[in-house]
């Protein structure tokens, strides 16, 4: 901890140096963000160590304003000369920029004042030997799960911690430490139909909250074995159940469509949707930025604006956009504390578990994997590669692959039939499985 | 010539931080030992800038410096790696010790650094950032905004971005050989939103390469991007629902070569094949494409975005034949996988930066031309899809299933292109999609210099290309059943 205090103090003094330097060079306002991270990642494969990587990185970014003109620069070199050069470069760029009435720091009164303690820092005193043991236990559990597991991409362990500091010329200067640790495993199975690969992973701020290594390995193997013998499917329209870990991508598309940058650029299918019903009435989505140990938790956003709990969707109605200071000003609104993104988005769950949703679907497609980027946020057009399981009469019949699923996000959002209580807690978006009434499935 | 490039790289990297050749010798010696099969010190110093325009004004500009060292020791199949942003000897020695700890034993070695072999120069060591004044960069962006708006009154929004980078690298191997490269890169992109009757569509076009900003003024390229972005957006404004199901697909020349990158390129990278995790593993010598198909990976094309004089392990790049007349010929290799598979490295060992380990990656991947005029190919299709432009793609190496998403496509009916349809994802199986290639055009074209490939979280610039291709049966992921 004392080591961290020293690091925080060092970064704070670099931040002050850059802010002072910007003022000296005539900038009317400035913002500096910097970080120093370290970590260990290692991979074992087929029972042997494959890689051990020691990470230690640092970076600093500065944005300066001359009135309404803006310039930015960044550096990984923390020498005084390099920092002064970076400030100089940002100032030079600002001198060429155009006057932009919306440019500038956030309103002072919106900056975070009382910084909540979010319990984000759990350093893992893990040496390479202990990490290797853990990864081996994980991969061994996967390889021992079934004779159908014939090969492995390995098990990987990552232990990361870092400190970050943000300061601006309005007097904001804060920093905090955080950690993030993960364990993952990916194995390959083989049958007459060919090879299949799948994986599982666990991530947490606190290593004690990681799933057990053996459980991660078994889950990876179970997922791989279930995919063996996958078949194609003929083209049809049917209900689609997005498993929880891929359902979060649908919420990701919602966020993209209501992000200020896409709205003021008129690049969203949800322009002017504020106050409109875009989901069925039972859908509620809210942001909880201060969840202790949350993977998306943050005491303030990338501009120092205080983050706070709020509703995004209430009763299916879009209640709020996702805005930074700049995009809010472009839209004539106030920032929502989302510079840099959302912080723990929670989709309220229904009462049914995954199996109940499968039964409710009756006959249709479970999607467990999505391929490609076929999502157009301007139009809402959605067409992605998929793999999963075909379900008839509430029962999984066989694994499927080499198919696409297509629709329009606006229709898909409006026709969500149910949200499961099988929430995936591993990301910034927490949702259960999502059942959509109908989509086009294309296949052979 | 190599010595001139090395001298420039040394000035960019070593002089500012005060490291001398003897320091590097100490680092390599620290990495070396009896159990160590390979090791390297990779030093990098880069700077880059970007300028962007929206609402008709240049609002954003940024400048960045990135420098550091990656140190690697390899023992058998094991790799130890550490990096540092600080180019200071004690920090680098600690990184070297960390990397070296992959193998036991504390033997030491003496290393004498010497120059590597001369390699052809594929691009000039020019710093693009200084190749145009700031005022001229801003004028360029504004002129493209005007060009796009002049092209059609339905243009609502125009976004233009210009970026340039200049990267110097020095690579010191276990044998004491020193390799150097100085790599420029420029990129320009224009995106537009058009609106008509409440419907909104986007279009995007751009290009670039390993050269300076003068590239965009040659052959009217920059203005061409603006007009092309508008053209694509207007086509999409008229597009109807895309069909769903398996059908004959004609892919246009150039950027649609992303098919090759996803369907076969990744599956032929050495690491997956050494480990037996690729759907192509163990298939060298087998037929994986129709006899019409010859596919190469070529890092030696002058000034192309995917080209490198040497890869990030110091190996000169070359043209590697992947598929010849339909038969699988070989894989793309870095040093580690080549050694473990008992073959020669192919100059495909690439890394995003000093912070990452190198691995086998593509450079410029393309198919050689065939005999047919593109019009002949279209005319041969009674019912199908003509896909002219694409967004990104992805592949599952192990199952071989790949996707790529069309952003501009048309129906073909009775041998004629009839009407545009909305973007859709195409999905297929890598090891057999090329067996269904029934016609290859005579119009080989490379992409304009826009590709970026991601693998294991590392992004590197790549190129793709192909002539017009006809594939008998590919699944099109539209909505219309």
PDB file of N, CA and C in Angstrom, chain A residues 3 58 91 116-117 131 138 197 203 247 292 302 306 345 350 384 416 419 439:
ATOM      1  N   UNK A   3       3.802   1.532  -1.161  1.00  0.00           N
ATOM      2  CA  UNK A   3       4.371   1.608  -2.490  1.00  0.00           C
ATOM      3  C   UNK A   3       3.421   2.356  -3.422  1.00  0.00           C
ATOM      4  N   UNK A  58       3.465   2.633 -18.422  1.00  0.00           N
ATOM      5  CA  UNK A  58       3.039   3.941 -17.939  1.00  0.00           C
ATOM      6  C   UNK A  58       2.630   4.795 -19.121  1.00  0.00           C
ATOM      7  N   UNK A  91      -0.130  22.233 -27.130  1.00  0.00           N
ATOM      8  CA  UNK A  91      -0.386  23.669 -27.290  1.00  0.00           C
ATOM      9  C   UNK A  91      -0.275  24.090 -28.757  1.00  0.00           C
ATOM     10  N   UNK A 116     -15.838   8.434  -3.360  1.00  0.00           N
ATOM     11  CA  UNK A 116     -16.215   7.215  -2.636  1.00  0.00           C
ATOM     12  C   UNK A 116     -15.114   6.158  -2.715  1.00  0.00           C
ATOM     13  N   UNK A 117     -14.966   5.402  -1.651  1.00  0.00           N
ATOM     14  CA  UNK A 117     -14.014   4.282  -1.631  1.00  0.00           C
ATOM     15  C   UNK A 117     -14.744   3.066  -2.213  1.00  0.00           C
ATOM     16  N   UNK A 131       1.450 -19.094  -9.781  1.00  0.00           N
ATOM     17  CA  UNK A 131       0.562 -18.851 -10.909  1.00  0.00           C
ATOM     18  C   UNK A 131       0.519 -20.048 -11.841  1.00  0.00           C
ATOM     19  N   UNK A 138      -6.127 -25.705 -13.619  1.00  0.00           N
ATOM     20  CA  UNK A 138      -7.249 -25.341 -14.487  1.00  0.00           C
ATOM     21  C   UNK A 138      -7.211 -26.178 -15.773  1.00  0.00           C
ATOM     22  N   UNK A 197     -13.671 -25.752 -30.558  1.00  0.00           N
ATOM     23  CA  UNK A 197     -12.932 -25.113 -29.479  1.00  0.00           C
ATOM     24  C   UNK A 197     -13.925 -24.300 -28.668  1.00  0.00           C
ATOM     25  N   UNK A 203     -13.076 -13.488 -13.839  1.00  0.00           N
ATOM     26  CA  UNK A 203     -12.347 -12.234 -13.627  1.00  0.00           C
ATOM     27  C   UNK A 203     -12.869 -11.572 -12.360  1.00  0.00           C
ATOM     28  N   UNK A 247     -25.556 -12.143 -24.576  1.00  0.00           N
ATOM     29  CA  UNK A 247     -26.661 -11.167 -24.501  1.00  0.00           C
ATOM     30  C   UNK A 247     -26.128  -9.780 -24.145  1.00  0.00           C
ATOM     31  N   UNK A 292     -19.250  -1.822  -4.853  1.00  0.00           N
ATOM     32  CA  UNK A 292     -17.944  -2.227  -4.318  1.00  0.00           C
ATOM     33  C   UNK A 292     -17.362  -3.374  -5.157  1.00  0.00           C
ATOM     34  N   UNK A 302     -13.980   9.912 -16.912  1.00  0.00           N
ATOM     35  CA  UNK A 302     -12.673  10.241 -17.490  1.00  0.00           C
ATOM     36  C   UNK A 302     -12.387  11.736 -17.493  1.00  0.00           C
ATOM     37  N   UNK A 306     -18.479  13.598 -11.318  1.00  0.00           N
ATOM     38  CA  UNK A 306     -18.974  12.612 -10.357  1.00  0.00           C
ATOM     39  C   UNK A 306     -19.902  11.629 -11.065  1.00  0.00           C
ATOM     40  N   UNK A 345     -23.541  -1.501 -15.877  1.00  0.00           N
ATOM     41  CA  UNK A 345     -24.913  -1.417 -16.362  1.00  0.00           C
ATOM     42  C   UNK A 345     -25.650  -2.688 -15.941  1.00  0.00           C
ATOM     43  N   UNK A 350     -35.735 -11.281 -14.979  1.00  0.00           N
ATOM     44  CA  UNK A 350     -37.030 -11.874 -14.719  1.00  0.00           C
ATOM     45  C   UNK A 350     -36.882 -12.935 -13.632  1.00  0.00           C
ATOM     46  N   UNK A 384     -25.124 -11.185 -37.994  1.00  0.00           N
ATOM     47  CA  UNK A 384     -23.851 -11.706 -37.465  1.00  0.00           C
ATOM     48  C   UNK A 384     -23.788 -13.217 -37.603  1.00  0.00           C
ATOM     49  N   UNK A 416     -38.310  -8.260 -27.203  1.00  0.00           N
ATOM     50  CA  UNK A 416     -37.703  -9.126 -26.188  1.00  0.00           C
ATOM     51  C   UNK A 416     -38.850  -9.800 -25.439  1.00  0.00           C
ATOM     52  N   UNK A 419     -36.225 -12.003 -20.024  1.00  0.00           N
ATOM     53  CA  UNK A 419     -34.823 -11.894 -19.621  1.00  0.00           C
ATOM     54  C   UNK A 419     -34.621 -12.848 -18.449  1.00  0.00           C
ATOM     55  N   UNK A 439     -36.183 -13.888 -35.307  1.00  0.00           N
ATOM     56  CA  UNK A 439     -35.118 -13.343 -36.143  1.00  0.00           C
ATOM     57  C   UNK A 439     -34.989 -14.244 -37.368  1.00  0.00           C
TER      58      UNK A 439
END
